[in-house]
Amino acid sequence: MICTILSIFASIFQSGWTGVNERTFIAVKPDGVQRKLVGEIVRRFERKGFKLVGLKLMQASEDLLRTHYSDLRSRPFFGKLVHFMNSGPVVAMVWQGQDVVKTARKMLGETNPADSLPGTIRGDYGVEMSRNVIHGSDSLESAQKEISLWFHPHELQNWESSSNSWIYN
């Protein structure tokens, strides 16, 4: 019994879902890739102190996109969104760090770039809502779902950053 509990605890800690090890899913959309913003976006997350644990450039399938955006299925723009996200490569990423889901959402800005503050990714680079450069998980639950949808467990790295002691107390 104790071994089982310790095994579950170790599994949760290793998977990175709590505290400093919280993870989120970030995707640079086709417009961001085409506009060569990937490096700038990665730079912002690294400078914030978050750790990159998964990264891949990919052409997302329609099936993957329909599943990813399933909560928007009844919206009139759903088909256009899937088509747009399938129109070019996407850079899918997993970032890890303390409060990374909440902090990343603030770094991204509002969904509508016109409502985003300067200094946010969408505020600095987004022009219209349908071309807003980036996607980020909006909750810990959606982060878990999206990460497991876009990445296999073996594609995520568990590594120690030498800068952790300079970032976390």
Short mmCIF file of N, CA and C in Angstrom, two decimals:
data_model
loop_
_atom_site.label_atom_id
_atom_site.label_comp_id
_atom_site.label_asym_id
_atom_site.label_seq_id
_atom_site.Cartn_x
_atom_site.Cartn_y
_atom_site.Cartn_z
N MET A 1 0.83 -1.19 0.00
CA MET A 1 0.00 0.00 0.00
C MET A 1 0.87 1.25 0.00
N ILE A 2 1.84 1.33 0.91
CA ILE A 2 2.71 2.50 0.98
C ILE A 2 3.52 2.62 -0.30
N CYS A 3 4.00 1.50 -0.84
CA CYS A 3 4.76 1.52 -2.09
C CYS A 3 3.90 2.05 -3.23
N THR A 4 2.62 1.67 -3.25
CA THR A 4 1.71 2.15 -4.29
C THR A 4 1.52 3.65 -4.18
N ILE A 5 1.31 4.16 -2.98
CA ILE A 5 1.13 5.59 -2.76
C ILE A 5 2.39 6.35 -3.16
N LEU A 6 3.55 5.85 -2.76
CA LEU A 6 4.80 6.49 -3.14
C LEU A 6 5.00 6.47 -4.66
N SER A 7 4.62 5.39 -5.29
CA SER A 7 4.73 5.27 -6.74
C SER A 7 3.83 6.29 -7.43
N ILE A 8 2.60 6.45 -6.95
CA ILE A 8 1.68 7.43 -7.51
C ILE A 8 2.23 8.83 -7.32
N PHE A 9 2.72 9.14 -6.13
CA PHE A 9 3.29 10.46 -5.85
C PHE A 9 4.49 10.73 -6.77
N ALA A 10 5.36 9.75 -6.92
CA ALA A 10 6.53 9.92 -7.79
C ALA A 10 6.11 10.13 -9.23
N SER A 11 5.07 9.43 -9.66
CA SER A 11 4.56 9.57 -11.02
C SER A 11 4.01 10.97 -11.25
N ILE A 12 3.25 11.49 -10.31
CA ILE A 12 2.71 12.85 -10.42
C ILE A 12 3.84 13.86 -10.45
N PHE A 13 4.83 13.70 -9.57
CA PHE A 13 5.94 14.64 -9.53
C PHE A 13 6.73 14.59 -10.83
N GLN A 14 7.03 13.41 -11.32
CA GLN A 14 7.80 13.25 -12.55
C GLN A 14 7.05 13.80 -13.76
N SER A 15 5.72 13.65 -13.78
CA SER A 15 4.97 14.09 -14.95
C SER A 15 4.87 15.62 -15.01
N GLY A 16 5.14 16.29 -13.90
CA GLY A 16 5.23 17.74 -13.93
C GLY A 16 3.90 18.47 -13.87
N TRP A 17 3.02 18.09 -12.96
CA TRP A 17 1.72 18.76 -12.90
C TRP A 17 1.52 19.60 -11.65
N THR A 18 2.51 19.73 -10.79
CA THR A 18 2.29 20.48 -9.56
C THR A 18 3.43 21.44 -9.29
N GLY A 19 3.12 22.52 -8.57
CA GLY A 19 4.15 23.46 -8.11
C GLY A 19 5.07 23.93 -9.22
N VAL A 20 6.36 23.91 -8.95
CA VAL A 20 7.37 24.35 -9.91
C VAL A 20 7.30 23.50 -11.17
N ASN A 21 6.79 22.30 -11.06
CA ASN A 21 6.75 21.37 -12.19
C ASN A 21 5.46 21.44 -13.00
N GLU A 22 4.65 22.47 -12.79
CA GLU A 22 3.44 22.63 -13.58
C GLU A 22 3.82 22.79 -15.05
N ARG A 23 3.02 22.22 -15.93
CA ARG A 23 3.29 22.30 -17.36
C ARG A 23 2.12 22.91 -18.12
N THR A 24 2.44 23.54 -19.25
CA THR A 24 1.41 24.08 -20.12
C THR A 24 1.76 23.81 -21.57
N PHE A 25 0.73 23.83 -22.40
CA PHE A 25 0.90 23.64 -23.84
C PHE A 25 0.83 25.00 -24.53
N ILE A 26 1.80 25.26 -25.38
CA ILE A 26 1.85 26.48 -26.18
C ILE A 26 2.06 26.07 -27.63
N ALA A 27 1.33 26.69 -28.54
CA ALA A 27 1.52 26.41 -29.96
C ALA A 27 1.64 27.72 -30.72
N VAL A 28 2.71 27.85 -31.49
CA VAL A 28 2.82 28.97 -32.42
C VAL A 28 2.03 28.55 -33.65
N LYS A 29 1.01 29.34 -33.96
CA LYS A 29 0.10 29.01 -35.05
C LYS A 29 0.78 29.27 -36.41
N PRO A 30 0.16 28.78 -37.49
CA PRO A 30 0.78 28.95 -38.81
C PRO A 30 1.16 30.39 -39.15
N ASP A 31 0.37 31.37 -38.73
CA ASP A 31 0.73 32.76 -39.04
C ASP A 31 1.99 33.18 -38.29
N GLY A 32 2.17 32.71 -37.07
CA GLY A 32 3.38 33.01 -36.29
C GLY A 32 4.61 32.34 -36.87
N VAL A 33 4.44 31.11 -37.38
CA VAL A 33 5.56 30.40 -38.01
C VAL A 33 5.94 31.12 -39.30
N GLN A 34 4.94 31.44 -40.13
CA GLN A 34 5.21 32.13 -41.40
C GLN A 34 5.86 33.49 -41.20
N ARG A 35 5.51 34.17 -40.12
CA ARG A 35 6.06 35.50 -39.84
C ARG A 35 7.39 35.42 -39.09
N LYS A 36 7.91 34.21 -38.90
CA LYS A 36 9.21 33.97 -38.27
C LYS A 36 9.27 34.52 -36.84
N LEU A 37 8.23 34.23 -36.06
CA LEU A 37 8.15 34.69 -34.67
C LEU A 37 8.50 33.60 -33.66
N VAL A 38 8.81 32.41 -34.12
CA VAL A 38 9.07 31.28 -33.21
C VAL A 38 10.21 31.60 -32.25
N GLY A 39 11.33 32.08 -32.76
CA GLY A 39 12.48 32.37 -31.92
C GLY A 39 12.17 33.43 -30.86
N GLU A 40 11.44 34.46 -31.25
CA GLU A 40 11.06 35.52 -30.31
C GLU A 40 10.17 34.97 -29.20
N ILE A 41 9.24 34.10 -29.57
CA ILE A 41 8.32 33.53 -28.58
C ILE A 41 9.08 32.61 -27.62
N VAL A 42 9.94 31.76 -28.14
CA VAL A 42 10.76 30.90 -27.29
C VAL A 42 11.62 31.76 -26.36
N ARG A 43 12.21 32.81 -26.89
CA ARG A 43 13.05 33.71 -26.09
C ARG A 43 12.27 34.29 -24.91
N ARG A 44 11.05 34.71 -25.14
CA ARG A 44 10.24 35.31 -24.06
C ARG A 44 9.99 34.30 -22.94
N PHE A 45 9.68 33.07 -23.30
CA PHE A 45 9.42 32.06 -22.27
C PHE A 45 10.70 31.69 -21.53
N GLU A 46 11.81 31.60 -22.26
CA GLU A 46 13.08 31.29 -21.60
C GLU A 46 13.50 32.43 -20.68
N ARG A 47 13.36 33.65 -21.12
CA ARG A 47 13.76 34.79 -20.27
C ARG A 47 12.86 34.93 -19.05
N LYS A 48 11.64 34.46 -19.16
CA LYS A 48 10.75 34.48 -18.00
C LYS A 48 11.22 33.48 -16.95
N GLY A 49 11.99 32.48 -17.39
CA GLY A 49 12.51 31.48 -16.46
C GLY A 49 11.87 30.12 -16.59
N PHE A 50 11.00 29.95 -17.59
CA PHE A 50 10.36 28.66 -17.78
C PHE A 50 11.29 27.71 -18.53
N LYS A 51 11.06 26.43 -18.31
CA LYS A 51 11.90 25.38 -18.89
C LYS A 51 11.15 24.70 -20.03
N LEU A 52 11.78 24.62 -21.19
CA LEU A 52 11.22 23.94 -22.34
C LEU A 52 11.44 22.44 -22.18
N VAL A 53 10.33 21.67 -22.18
CA VAL A 53 10.45 20.22 -22.01
C VAL A 53 9.94 19.45 -23.22
N GLY A 54 9.35 20.14 -24.19
CA GLY A 54 8.88 19.51 -25.41
C GLY A 54 8.76 20.53 -26.52
N LEU A 55 9.19 20.14 -27.73
CA LEU A 55 9.14 21.06 -28.87
C LEU A 55 9.12 20.25 -30.15
N LYS A 56 8.19 20.60 -31.06
CA LYS A 56 8.22 19.99 -32.38
C LYS A 56 7.50 20.87 -33.40
N LEU A 57 8.07 20.88 -34.58
CA LEU A 57 7.47 21.54 -35.74
C LEU A 57 6.67 20.47 -36.46
N MET A 58 5.40 20.76 -36.71
CA MET A 58 4.56 19.72 -37.30
C MET A 58 3.42 20.32 -38.11
N GLN A 59 2.93 19.53 -39.01
CA GLN A 59 1.70 19.84 -39.73
C GLN A 59 0.59 19.11 -39.00
N ALA A 60 -0.25 19.84 -38.30
CA ALA A 60 -1.31 19.22 -37.50
C ALA A 60 -2.41 18.67 -38.42
N SER A 61 -2.83 17.45 -38.17
CA SER A 61 -3.89 16.84 -38.97
C SER A 61 -5.24 17.46 -38.60
N GLU A 62 -6.19 17.33 -39.51
CA GLU A 62 -7.54 17.83 -39.23
C GLU A 62 -8.15 17.10 -38.04
N ASP A 63 -7.88 15.80 -37.93
CA ASP A 63 -8.41 15.03 -36.79
C ASP A 63 -7.87 15.57 -35.47
N LEU A 64 -6.57 15.82 -35.41
CA LEU A 64 -5.96 16.38 -34.20
C LEU A 64 -6.58 17.73 -33.87
N LEU A 65 -6.74 18.58 -34.88
CA LEU A 65 -7.27 19.92 -34.66
C LEU A 65 -8.74 19.88 -34.25
N ARG A 66 -9.52 19.00 -34.85
CA ARG A 66 -10.93 18.88 -34.46
C ARG A 66 -11.05 18.41 -33.00
N THR A 67 -10.16 17.52 -32.58
CA THR A 67 -10.17 17.08 -31.19
C THR A 67 -9.71 18.20 -30.27
N HIS A 68 -8.61 18.87 -30.67
CA HIS A 68 -8.06 19.96 -29.85
C HIS A 68 -9.11 21.06 -29.61
N TYR A 69 -9.82 21.44 -30.66
CA TYR A 69 -10.79 22.53 -30.57
C TYR A 69 -12.23 22.02 -30.41
N SER A 70 -12.41 20.81 -29.89
CA SER A 70 -13.74 20.20 -29.80
C SER A 70 -14.73 21.04 -29.00
N ASP A 71 -14.26 21.81 -28.04
CA ASP A 71 -15.16 22.64 -27.24
C ASP A 71 -15.73 23.81 -28.06
N LEU A 72 -15.15 24.08 -29.23
CA LEU A 72 -15.63 25.16 -30.11
C LEU A 72 -16.43 24.62 -31.29
N ARG A 73 -16.69 23.32 -31.30
CA ARG A 73 -17.34 22.66 -32.44
C ARG A 73 -18.64 23.32 -32.86
N SER A 74 -19.41 23.84 -31.94
CA SER A 74 -20.72 24.43 -32.28
C SER A 74 -20.61 25.89 -32.73
N ARG A 75 -19.43 26.47 -32.66
CA ARG A 75 -19.26 27.87 -33.04
C ARG A 75 -19.19 28.01 -34.56
N PRO A 76 -19.70 29.11 -35.10
CA PRO A 76 -19.73 29.26 -36.56
C PRO A 76 -18.34 29.31 -37.21
N PHE A 77 -17.32 29.66 -36.48
CA PHE A 77 -15.97 29.79 -37.03
C PHE A 77 -15.15 28.51 -36.93
N PHE A 78 -15.72 27.43 -36.39
CA PHE A 78 -14.97 26.20 -36.14
C PHE A 78 -14.28 25.67 -37.40
N GLY A 79 -14.99 25.55 -38.49
CA GLY A 79 -14.42 25.03 -39.73
C GLY A 79 -13.27 25.88 -40.24
N LYS A 80 -13.44 27.20 -40.19
CA LYS A 80 -12.38 28.10 -40.63
C LYS A 80 -11.15 27.99 -39.73
N LEU A 81 -11.38 27.82 -38.42
CA LEU A 81 -10.27 27.68 -37.48
C LEU A 81 -9.47 26.42 -37.77
N VAL A 82 -10.15 25.30 -37.97
CA VAL A 82 -9.47 24.05 -38.28
C VAL A 82 -8.71 24.19 -39.60
N HIS A 83 -9.34 24.79 -40.60
CA HIS A 83 -8.68 24.98 -41.90
C HIS A 83 -7.43 25.85 -41.75
N PHE A 84 -7.55 26.94 -41.02
CA PHE A 84 -6.40 27.83 -40.81
C PHE A 84 -5.26 27.11 -40.09
N MET A 85 -5.58 26.40 -39.01
CA MET A 85 -4.55 25.72 -38.23
C MET A 85 -3.90 24.59 -39.03
N ASN A 86 -4.60 24.10 -40.06
CA ASN A 86 -4.07 23.05 -40.92
C ASN A 86 -3.36 23.62 -42.16
N SER A 87 -3.34 24.95 -42.29
CA SER A 87 -2.82 25.59 -43.50
C SER A 87 -1.30 25.67 -43.57
N GLY A 88 -0.61 25.38 -42.50
CA GLY A 88 0.84 25.44 -42.48
C GLY A 88 1.38 24.81 -41.21
N PRO A 89 2.69 24.79 -41.07
CA PRO A 89 3.28 24.16 -39.88
C PRO A 89 2.95 24.93 -38.60
N VAL A 90 2.92 24.17 -37.52
CA VAL A 90 2.68 24.68 -36.17
C VAL A 90 3.88 24.26 -35.33
N VAL A 91 4.30 25.11 -34.41
CA VAL A 91 5.34 24.73 -33.46
C VAL A 91 4.65 24.45 -32.13
N ALA A 92 4.62 23.17 -31.76
CA ALA A 92 3.99 22.73 -30.52
C ALA A 92 5.06 22.66 -29.43
N MET A 93 4.74 23.21 -28.26
CA MET A 93 5.72 23.26 -27.16
C MET A 93 5.06 22.92 -25.84
N VAL A 94 5.87 22.41 -24.93
CA VAL A 94 5.46 22.23 -23.54
C VAL A 94 6.48 22.97 -22.69
N TRP A 95 5.97 23.86 -21.86
CA TRP A 95 6.82 24.65 -20.95
C TRP A 95 6.49 24.27 -19.53
N GLN A 96 7.49 24.31 -18.67
CA GLN A 96 7.35 23.90 -17.28
C GLN A 96 7.84 25.01 -16.36
N GLY A 97 7.14 25.19 -15.25
CA GLY A 97 7.55 26.15 -14.23
C GLY A 97 6.42 26.47 -13.28
N GLN A 98 6.72 27.24 -12.29
CA GLN A 98 5.73 27.61 -11.28
C GLN A 98 4.67 28.52 -11.89
N ASP A 99 3.41 28.16 -11.71
CA ASP A 99 2.27 28.93 -12.22
C ASP A 99 2.39 29.21 -13.72
N VAL A 100 2.98 28.28 -14.48
CA VAL A 100 3.23 28.51 -15.89
C VAL A 100 1.95 28.68 -16.70
N VAL A 101 0.86 28.00 -16.33
CA VAL A 101 -0.38 28.13 -17.09
C VAL A 101 -0.90 29.57 -16.99
N LYS A 102 -1.04 30.05 -15.78
CA LYS A 102 -1.57 31.39 -15.54
C LYS A 102 -0.63 32.46 -16.11
N THR A 103 0.65 32.31 -15.88
CA THR A 103 1.63 33.29 -16.34
C THR A 103 1.70 33.32 -17.86
N ALA A 104 1.67 32.14 -18.48
CA ALA A 104 1.72 32.09 -19.95
C ALA A 104 0.51 32.79 -20.55
N ARG A 105 -0.66 32.62 -19.96
CA ARG A 105 -1.86 33.29 -20.48
C ARG A 105 -1.69 34.81 -20.43
N LYS A 106 -1.07 35.29 -19.37
CA LYS A 106 -0.82 36.74 -19.29
C LYS A 106 0.21 37.17 -20.32
N MET A 107 1.22 36.35 -20.56
CA MET A 107 2.23 36.65 -21.57
C MET A 107 1.63 36.67 -22.97
N LEU A 108 0.64 35.81 -23.24
CA LEU A 108 0.01 35.75 -24.55
C LEU A 108 -0.85 36.97 -24.81
N GLY A 109 -1.57 37.45 -23.81
CA GLY A 109 -2.53 38.54 -24.00
C GLY A 109 -3.91 37.99 -24.31
N GLU A 110 -4.82 38.87 -24.59
CA GLU A 110 -6.20 38.49 -24.88
C GLU A 110 -6.30 37.80 -26.24
N THR A 111 -7.34 36.98 -26.41
CA THR A 111 -7.54 36.27 -27.67
C THR A 111 -7.64 37.26 -28.83
N ASN A 112 -8.33 38.36 -28.62
CA ASN A 112 -8.42 39.40 -29.63
C ASN A 112 -7.23 40.34 -29.44
N PRO A 113 -6.31 40.38 -30.40
CA PRO A 113 -5.13 41.24 -30.25
C PRO A 113 -5.45 42.71 -29.98
N ALA A 114 -6.60 43.18 -30.46
CA ALA A 114 -6.99 44.58 -30.22
C ALA A 114 -7.23 44.84 -28.74
N ASP A 115 -7.53 43.80 -27.98
CA ASP A 115 -7.75 43.93 -26.54
C ASP A 115 -6.50 43.62 -25.72
N SER A 116 -5.41 43.26 -26.39
CA SER A 116 -4.18 42.86 -25.71
C SER A 116 -3.27 44.04 -25.45
N LEU A 117 -2.66 44.04 -24.29
CA LEU A 117 -1.75 45.12 -23.92
C LEU A 117 -0.43 45.02 -24.68
N PRO A 118 0.19 46.15 -24.97
CA PRO A 118 1.55 46.11 -25.52
C PRO A 118 2.45 45.36 -24.54
N GLY A 119 3.41 44.62 -25.07
CA GLY A 119 4.28 43.80 -24.23
C GLY A 119 3.84 42.36 -24.17
N THR A 120 2.56 42.09 -24.51
CA THR A 120 2.12 40.70 -24.63
C THR A 120 2.41 40.23 -26.05
N ILE A 121 2.45 38.93 -26.24
CA ILE A 121 2.74 38.39 -27.57
C ILE A 121 1.69 38.83 -28.57
N ARG A 122 0.43 38.68 -28.23
CA ARG A 122 -0.64 39.08 -29.15
C ARG A 122 -0.73 40.59 -29.28
N GLY A 123 -0.43 41.31 -28.21
CA GLY A 123 -0.43 42.76 -28.27
C GLY A 123 0.67 43.30 -29.17
N ASP A 124 1.80 42.61 -29.19
CA ASP A 124 2.93 43.05 -30.01
C ASP A 124 2.87 42.53 -31.44
N TYR A 125 2.30 41.35 -31.66
CA TYR A 125 2.38 40.73 -32.99
C TYR A 125 1.04 40.38 -33.62
N GLY A 126 -0.02 40.31 -32.84
CA GLY A 126 -1.32 39.94 -33.40
C GLY A 126 -1.98 41.13 -34.09
N VAL A 127 -2.72 40.85 -35.14
CA VAL A 127 -3.40 41.91 -35.87
C VAL A 127 -4.91 41.74 -35.78
N GLU A 128 -5.39 40.52 -35.99
CA GLU A 128 -6.82 40.27 -35.88
C GLU A 128 -7.04 38.95 -35.15
N MET A 129 -8.27 38.75 -34.68
CA MET A 129 -8.54 37.60 -33.83
C MET A 129 -8.27 36.27 -34.55
N SER A 130 -8.56 36.17 -35.83
CA SER A 130 -8.35 34.91 -36.53
C SER A 130 -6.89 34.67 -36.89
N ARG A 131 -6.03 35.67 -36.66
CA ARG A 131 -4.59 35.54 -36.91
C ARG A 131 -3.87 36.09 -35.68
N ASN A 132 -4.02 35.38 -34.56
CA ASN A 132 -3.49 35.90 -33.30
C ASN A 132 -2.20 35.21 -32.85
N VAL A 133 -1.50 34.54 -33.76
CA VAL A 133 -0.12 34.07 -33.63
C VAL A 133 0.09 32.86 -32.74
N ILE A 134 -0.65 32.73 -31.64
CA ILE A 134 -0.26 31.76 -30.62
C ILE A 134 -1.48 31.20 -29.88
N HIS A 135 -1.34 29.96 -29.43
CA HIS A 135 -2.33 29.32 -28.58
C HIS A 135 -1.65 28.94 -27.27
N GLY A 136 -2.38 29.06 -26.17
CA GLY A 136 -1.89 28.60 -24.88
C GLY A 136 -3.03 28.01 -24.07
N SER A 137 -2.73 26.95 -23.33
CA SER A 137 -3.73 26.32 -22.47
C SER A 137 -4.31 27.34 -21.50
N ASP A 138 -5.63 27.24 -21.26
CA ASP A 138 -6.28 28.21 -20.39
C ASP A 138 -6.50 27.74 -18.96
N SER A 139 -6.13 26.49 -18.68
CA SER A 139 -6.25 25.95 -17.31
C SER A 139 -5.31 24.77 -17.19
N LEU A 140 -5.08 24.36 -15.97
CA LEU A 140 -4.24 23.18 -15.74
C LEU A 140 -4.86 21.94 -16.37
N GLU A 141 -6.19 21.84 -16.28
CA GLU A 141 -6.89 20.69 -16.87
C GLU A 141 -6.74 20.67 -18.38
N SER A 142 -6.92 21.83 -19.04
CA SER A 142 -6.77 21.84 -20.49
C SER A 142 -5.32 21.63 -20.88
N ALA A 143 -4.38 22.09 -20.08
CA ALA A 143 -2.96 21.85 -20.36
C ALA A 143 -2.67 20.36 -20.37
N GLN A 144 -3.17 19.64 -19.38
CA GLN A 144 -2.96 18.19 -19.32
C GLN A 144 -3.55 17.52 -20.54
N LYS A 145 -4.76 17.91 -20.91
CA LYS A 145 -5.44 17.32 -22.07
C LYS A 145 -4.67 17.64 -23.36
N GLU A 146 -4.30 18.89 -23.53
CA GLU A 146 -3.63 19.30 -24.77
C GLU A 146 -2.24 18.70 -24.90
N ILE A 147 -1.51 18.65 -23.81
CA ILE A 147 -0.17 18.04 -23.86
C ILE A 147 -0.28 16.57 -24.27
N SER A 148 -1.22 15.85 -23.67
CA SER A 148 -1.35 14.43 -24.01
C SER A 148 -1.87 14.23 -25.42
N LEU A 149 -2.56 15.21 -25.98
CA LEU A 149 -3.06 15.14 -27.34
C LEU A 149 -1.94 15.38 -28.37
N TRP A 150 -1.05 16.32 -28.09
CA TRP A 150 -0.03 16.73 -29.04
C TRP A 150 1.31 16.01 -28.85
N PHE A 151 1.55 15.45 -27.66
CA PHE A 151 2.85 14.82 -27.36
C PHE A 151 2.65 13.44 -26.77
N HIS A 152 3.51 12.51 -27.15
CA HIS A 152 3.61 11.21 -26.49
C HIS A 152 4.52 11.42 -25.27
N PRO A 153 4.33 10.65 -24.20
CA PRO A 153 5.16 10.82 -23.00
C PRO A 153 6.66 10.79 -23.27
N HIS A 154 7.11 9.94 -24.19
CA HIS A 154 8.55 9.84 -24.47
C HIS A 154 9.10 11.07 -25.19
N GLU A 155 8.24 11.94 -25.68
CA GLU A 155 8.68 13.17 -26.35
C GLU A 155 8.93 14.31 -25.37
N LEU A 156 8.56 14.13 -24.11
CA LEU A 156 8.75 15.16 -23.09
C LEU A 156 9.99 14.83 -22.26
N GLN A 157 10.79 15.81 -22.04
CA GLN A 157 12.06 15.62 -21.34
C GLN A 157 11.95 16.03 -19.87
N ASN A 158 12.53 15.22 -19.02
CA ASN A 158 12.68 15.58 -17.60
C ASN A 158 14.15 15.88 -17.40
N TRP A 159 14.47 17.13 -17.20
CA TRP A 159 15.86 17.54 -17.03
C TRP A 159 15.93 18.66 -16.00
N GLU A 160 17.06 18.78 -15.37
CA GLU A 160 17.26 19.81 -14.35
C GLU A 160 17.98 21.01 -14.95
N SER A 161 17.41 22.15 -14.77
CA SER A 161 18.02 23.38 -15.24
C SER A 161 18.98 23.90 -14.18
N SER A 162 20.16 24.29 -14.58
CA SER A 162 21.13 24.82 -13.62
C SER A 162 20.71 26.19 -13.09
N SER A 163 19.73 26.82 -13.74
CA SER A 163 19.29 28.14 -13.28
C SER A 163 18.14 28.09 -12.26
N ASN A 164 17.64 26.88 -11.93
CA ASN A 164 16.52 26.78 -11.00
C ASN A 164 16.77 27.50 -9.68
N SER A 165 17.97 27.37 -9.14
CA SER A 165 18.25 28.01 -7.84
C SER A 165 18.26 29.54 -7.96
N TRP A 166 18.39 30.05 -9.17
CA TRP A 166 18.38 31.51 -9.38
C TRP A 166 16.97 32.02 -9.65
N ILE A 167 16.04 31.10 -9.93
CA ILE A 167 14.67 31.48 -10.26
C ILE A 167 13.71 31.19 -9.11
N TYR A 168 13.89 30.00 -8.48
CA TYR A 168 12.97 29.56 -7.43
C TYR A 168 13.67 29.55 -6.08
N ASN A 169 12.94 29.98 -5.08
CA ASN A 169 13.45 30.04 -3.72
C ASN A 169 13.33 28.70 -3.04
#
